[in-house]
């Protein structure tokens, strides 16, 4: 009967040989020291501390040793593995700190950096033109009046001799506001400011009212649901059509130069009588054949509509409490967008509404 294998020499189990364990440990430590990135360290951890690493495999061999040999071998392998583990932890901490530092360098934000000169802003040319027109009339002794964009139906229509059943009421495609019984709308023209001025100001009245107006038009090159008008109203003793013509000619010359040609065309507005439409001679073809025939700007008309005007209808004066026996007046409503287009050769009204700074900047920093 053979006894237990007491003379079994653990040195003979190669992976547990002291030199072998040291060699594996040194290999692991060298690999850890050589790892220069977190990814590389991960690979090193797998290779030298993972389940299939040489030291882990050596550890498994311990069980096959005779009991008296296990303790020493266990200590040897355990010591080596713990050295490897703490080397891994130290290196991990080092590499993490380095990665963080690198991130701070890579993602640094220079809060003192300058962007060069910021591009100068500029005001919208419609605004500056509106103010220029205002200045011109103020220089003639007129006042600037304002009215709301959300307007009472009565002021937009009824006060201007456009009763509920008036056929001309549907000439202006109107945005009505809910609820209908409030009788509010987005003003379709600046003419309600005429009524507001007459109702609130002492006579005589010379007011200019520039502002935004709204109609349910589909936007295209010549239509926009939002555009700008400038309303003028003069009510005094002895005002005639001649005053209107003189004022508009002066207005036109100050906008388009001394050579500008205007013409009055008979027209109809319920709030003026007689009424006229004011046209400007087309600045591209000058209404001369043959250029006029193919002119895109005036569409072959030779003339471009600038706005409407007329002698204030006595019915409007009466609706606003003014005695038509004593006072007469004239009124006009010109398109500001058209004025800008005409002055600067702009061909598409949408350019004025889109807010592209490249369009605005072309007009300079006009303040
Ligand atoms: N309000 C008219 C329009 O928008 C223009 C106009 C104003 C006509 C004043 C006559 C008098 O078409």
XYZ file of C-alpha atoms and ligand atoms in Angstrom:
379
model
C 0.000 0.000 0.000
C 1.463 3.311 -0.944
C 1.332 6.252 1.509
C 0.456 9.834 0.648
C 2.780 11.475 -1.759
C 4.589 13.448 0.928
C 7.726 13.951 -1.005
C 5.877 15.587 -3.885
C 7.846 18.706 -4.651
C 5.765 21.778 -5.526
C 8.755 23.123 -7.326
C 8.031 20.490 -9.904
C 4.612 22.070 -10.731
C 6.061 24.520 -13.210
C 3.533 27.371 -12.985
C 4.010 27.462 -9.242
C 7.776 27.553 -9.366
C 8.979 30.634 -7.523
C 10.935 31.917 -10.526
C 8.011 31.309 -12.810
C 5.609 33.204 -10.560
C 8.102 36.081 -10.312
C 8.572 36.054 -14.070
C 4.820 36.207 -14.690
C 4.473 38.958 -12.093
C 7.318 40.979 -13.646
C 5.830 40.520 -17.098
C 2.517 41.830 -15.809
C 4.136 44.806 -14.060
C 6.117 45.666 -17.196
C 3.001 45.489 -19.348
C 1.122 47.690 -16.879
C 3.892 50.262 -16.881
C 3.951 50.189 -20.689
C 0.219 50.786 -21.057
C -0.207 54.401 -22.148
C -3.954 54.517 -22.577
C -7.022 53.337 -20.733
C -7.840 50.999 -23.603
C -4.380 49.485 -23.564
C -4.623 49.033 -19.783
C -7.896 47.209 -20.199
C -6.174 44.714 -22.500
C -3.309 44.349 -20.010
C -5.801 43.708 -17.200
C -7.440 40.946 -19.221
C -4.136 39.370 -20.158
C -2.458 39.543 -16.751
C -5.247 39.623 -14.178
C -8.154 38.031 -16.022
C -9.502 34.527 -15.409
C -7.233 33.089 -18.066
C -4.111 35.012 -17.123
C -0.992 32.930 -16.266
C -1.198 33.863 -12.577
C -4.908 32.952 -12.377
C -4.154 29.618 -14.027
C -1.246 29.059 -11.644
C -3.610 29.753 -8.759
C -5.823 26.943 -9.943
C -2.933 24.534 -9.798
C -2.565 25.032 -6.042
C -5.293 22.523 -5.343
C -3.308 19.794 -6.994
C -0.426 20.241 -4.516
C -0.064 18.141 -1.401
C -1.611 19.969 1.567
C 1.656 20.907 3.203
C 2.857 22.600 0.033
C -0.296 24.567 -0.639
C 0.207 27.332 1.900
C 3.557 28.500 0.595
C 2.494 28.275 -3.045
C -0.764 30.070 -2.222
C 1.091 32.867 -0.510
C 3.495 33.209 -3.390
C 0.804 33.394 -6.062
C -1.496 35.510 -3.907
C 1.305 37.974 -3.242
C 2.113 38.204 -6.964
C -1.526 38.661 -7.945
C -2.089 41.348 -5.370
C 1.015 43.206 -6.558
C -0.342 43.041 -10.092
C -3.771 44.227 -8.968
C -2.469 47.196 -7.066
C -0.143 48.098 -9.950
C -3.190 47.990 -12.213
C -5.174 50.223 -9.859
C -2.340 52.741 -9.590
C -1.862 52.837 -13.337
C -5.609 53.167 -13.865
C -5.685 56.152 -11.535
C -2.720 57.695 -13.345
C -4.170 57.177 -16.795
C -7.590 58.457 -15.746
C -6.054 61.585 -14.304
C -4.019 62.075 -17.477
C -7.110 61.554 -19.674
C -9.029 64.104 -17.676
C -6.216 66.595 -17.929
C -6.019 66.037 -21.668
C -9.765 66.580 -21.935
C -9.439 69.884 -20.121
C -6.756 70.896 -22.596
C -8.685 69.651 -25.642
C -11.970 71.244 -24.634
C -10.605 74.471 -23.337
C -12.724 77.520 -24.108
C -10.899 80.775 -24.427
C -13.354 83.120 -22.839
C -11.139 86.050 -23.750
C -11.164 85.235 -27.472
C -12.612 88.001 -29.623
C -14.689 87.374 -32.723
C -13.346 90.337 -34.560
C -15.651 93.284 -35.068
C -19.285 92.201 -34.774
C -21.141 93.089 -37.960
C -22.938 96.397 -37.514
C -26.702 96.075 -37.343
C -28.888 98.140 -39.548
C -32.442 99.304 -39.403
C -34.961 98.010 -41.884
C -35.154 100.269 -44.932
C -38.949 100.396 -44.592
C -38.549 101.854 -41.113
C -36.046 104.469 -42.193
C -38.077 105.380 -45.262
C -41.194 105.700 -43.121
C -39.328 108.081 -40.829
C -37.964 110.057 -43.741
C -41.470 110.556 -45.094
C -42.609 111.572 -41.614
C -39.797 114.116 -41.321
C -40.709 115.615 -44.660
C -44.314 116.212 -43.622
C -43.363 117.411 -40.151
C -41.180 119.990 -41.915
C -44.375 121.243 -43.599
C -46.087 121.578 -40.221
C -47.980 118.280 -40.212
C -48.279 115.975 -37.205
C -47.663 112.230 -37.028
C -50.685 110.202 -35.913
C -50.882 106.545 -35.013
C -53.647 103.998 -34.906
C -53.781 100.357 -33.789
C -53.226 97.457 -36.169
C -56.131 95.602 -34.546
C -58.891 98.011 -35.419
C -62.612 98.380 -34.856
C -64.617 97.355 -37.901
C -66.576 100.614 -37.591
C -63.451 102.770 -37.949
C -61.954 100.668 -40.741
C -65.195 100.660 -42.763
C -68.391 102.319 -41.467
C -66.896 105.676 -40.480
C -65.350 105.813 -43.950
C -68.694 105.558 -45.692
C -68.336 101.829 -46.161
C -71.565 100.600 -44.561
C -72.234 96.889 -43.946
C -73.896 96.467 -47.333
C -71.531 98.641 -49.306
C -70.204 96.649 -52.286
C -66.744 98.180 -51.878
C -66.462 96.566 -48.465
C -65.552 93.288 -50.114
C -62.926 94.998 -52.297
C -60.519 94.704 -49.412
C -59.941 91.102 -48.379
C -60.087 91.337 -44.643
C -58.708 89.358 -41.718
C -61.533 89.397 -39.175
C -60.802 88.496 -35.581
C -62.699 86.107 -33.352
C -65.227 86.394 -31.849
C -67.201 87.994 -34.707
C -69.414 89.919 -32.312
C -66.359 91.894 -31.147
C -66.242 93.453 -34.658
C -62.452 93.613 -34.649
C -60.180 93.168 -37.641
C -56.611 93.723 -38.795
C -56.842 97.108 -40.462
C -56.918 96.809 -44.238
C -55.633 100.342 -44.748
C -54.367 103.284 -42.710
C -57.558 105.237 -43.449
C -59.174 104.480 -40.036
C -56.549 106.855 -38.628
C -58.356 109.604 -40.590
C -61.476 108.946 -38.532
C -59.483 108.665 -35.303
C -57.755 111.978 -36.002
C -61.007 113.799 -36.764
C -62.674 112.349 -33.672
C -59.869 113.293 -31.289
C -58.071 116.375 -32.614
C -59.116 119.991 -32.763
C -59.518 121.407 -36.264
C -57.765 122.157 -38.511
C -56.095 118.757 -38.863
C -52.927 117.986 -40.807
C -51.831 114.470 -39.940
C -49.657 111.783 -41.450
C -50.152 108.173 -40.347
C -47.646 105.594 -41.506
C -48.118 101.970 -40.516
C -48.696 98.323 -41.256
C -51.833 97.085 -42.952
C -53.117 93.590 -43.660
C -55.039 91.852 -46.422
C -55.685 88.196 -47.125
C -53.447 88.118 -50.173
C -51.318 85.111 -51.089
C -47.681 86.229 -50.993
C -46.000 86.506 -54.388
C -43.564 88.906 -56.042
C -46.058 91.774 -55.941
C -48.391 90.832 -53.073
C -47.893 90.426 -49.378
C -50.523 89.909 -46.666
C -48.682 92.575 -44.661
C -47.581 95.834 -46.198
C -47.175 99.474 -45.299
C -49.104 102.568 -46.134
C -48.783 106.198 -45.275
C -52.040 108.015 -44.835
C -52.322 111.760 -45.124
C -55.260 113.861 -44.035
C -55.689 117.614 -44.233
C -58.980 119.135 -43.067
C -59.201 122.897 -42.963
C -61.250 125.751 -44.337
C -61.048 126.062 -48.113
C -59.070 122.884 -48.905
C -59.362 121.857 -52.553
C -58.113 119.195 -54.949
C -55.340 121.613 -55.950
C -53.854 121.413 -52.445
C -53.889 117.640 -52.737
C -52.136 117.693 -56.091
C -49.504 120.161 -54.885
C -48.827 118.159 -51.714
C -48.493 114.851 -53.566
C -46.234 116.343 -56.216
C -43.972 117.656 -53.483
C -44.072 114.246 -51.763
C -43.248 112.469 -55.040
C -40.361 114.805 -55.872
C -38.856 114.438 -52.429
C -39.009 110.658 -52.784
C -38.008 110.162 -56.402
C -36.260 113.320 -57.510
C -37.274 116.484 -59.332
C -37.819 114.705 -62.650
C -40.451 112.298 -61.411
C -43.653 112.229 -63.386
C -46.969 111.635 -61.663
C -50.450 111.353 -63.051
C -53.900 111.348 -61.488
C -56.306 108.738 -62.744
C -60.026 108.956 -61.889
C -60.947 106.309 -59.376
C -63.445 105.489 -56.682
C -63.114 105.322 -52.912
C -66.202 105.603 -50.711
C -64.403 107.983 -48.361
C -63.283 110.494 -50.988
C -65.197 112.332 -53.680
C -63.809 112.958 -56.210
C -61.212 110.205 -55.977
C -58.059 109.515 -57.929
C -55.293 107.021 -58.142
C -51.760 108.380 -58.314
C -49.345 106.719 -60.700
C -45.615 107.194 -61.145
C -44.048 106.985 -64.569
C -42.211 103.640 -64.748
C -38.573 104.216 -63.880
C -37.419 101.372 -66.123
C -39.148 101.950 -69.472
C -40.262 105.593 -68.877
C -43.531 104.545 -70.566
C -41.806 104.909 -73.939
C -42.424 102.499 -76.782
C -41.040 100.019 -77.616
C -39.423 99.431 -74.163
C -42.761 99.765 -72.428
C -44.248 96.805 -74.283
C -41.906 94.268 -72.699
C -41.352 96.059 -69.381
C -41.610 93.661 -66.453
C -41.612 96.389 -63.821
C -44.811 98.122 -64.952
C -46.090 95.077 -66.852
C -46.338 97.114 -70.034
C -48.462 99.838 -68.438
C -45.792 102.535 -68.458
C -47.061 103.687 -65.070
C -46.927 102.215 -61.589
C -49.700 102.699 -59.084
C -48.488 104.548 -56.014
C -51.687 104.982 -54.024
C -55.168 106.438 -53.775
C -56.366 109.899 -52.868
C -59.219 112.338 -53.084
C -61.280 115.061 -51.483
C -62.682 113.845 -48.167
C -66.283 112.735 -48.635
C -68.627 115.007 -46.583
C -70.227 111.834 -45.204
C -66.926 111.001 -43.476
C -66.724 114.490 -42.006
C -70.291 114.165 -40.728
C -69.637 110.695 -39.244
C -66.716 112.221 -37.348
C -68.618 115.288 -36.146
C -67.095 117.827 -38.560
C -69.317 120.385 -40.297
C -68.808 119.914 -44.072
C -70.224 123.394 -44.725
C -67.302 124.911 -42.880
C -64.496 122.428 -43.481
C -63.221 120.480 -46.444
C -60.245 118.203 -46.726
C -58.107 115.921 -48.788
C -56.714 112.485 -48.008
C -54.238 110.108 -49.555
C -52.882 106.642 -48.867
C -49.598 105.673 -50.510
C -47.810 102.338 -50.442
C -44.528 102.619 -48.555
C -43.309 99.252 -49.825
C -43.986 100.443 -53.370
C -42.146 103.653 -52.647
C -39.109 101.703 -51.455
C -39.293 99.363 -54.452
C -39.526 102.265 -56.815
C -36.681 104.200 -55.191
C -34.325 101.217 -55.110
C -35.390 98.992 -57.984
C -36.521 96.137 -55.703
C -38.467 93.633 -57.746
C -39.878 91.244 -55.150
C -41.912 92.426 -52.159
C -40.945 89.282 -50.271
C -37.356 90.555 -50.003
C -38.678 93.287 -47.742
C -40.481 90.893 -45.426
C -38.108 87.979 -45.085
C -35.678 89.710 -42.731
C -32.528 88.523 -44.497
C -29.806 90.761 -43.121
C -28.016 90.736 -46.496
C -30.958 92.643 -47.942
C -31.149 95.102 -45.073
C -27.391 95.689 -44.977
C -27.343 96.764 -48.609
C -29.121 99.928 -47.477
C -26.286 100.784 -45.083
C -26.449 101.597 -41.411
C -29.056 104.281 -41.765
C -30.241 105.652 -38.436
N -57.285 103.552 -48.221
C -57.132 103.443 -49.659
C -56.532 102.087 -49.995
O -55.989 101.464 -49.142
C -56.257 104.538 -50.180
C -56.841 105.896 -49.994
C -56.534 106.654 -48.882
C -57.691 106.437 -50.955
C -57.060 107.916 -48.716
C -58.222 107.696 -50.806
C -57.915 108.430 -49.696
O -56.605 101.659 -51.124
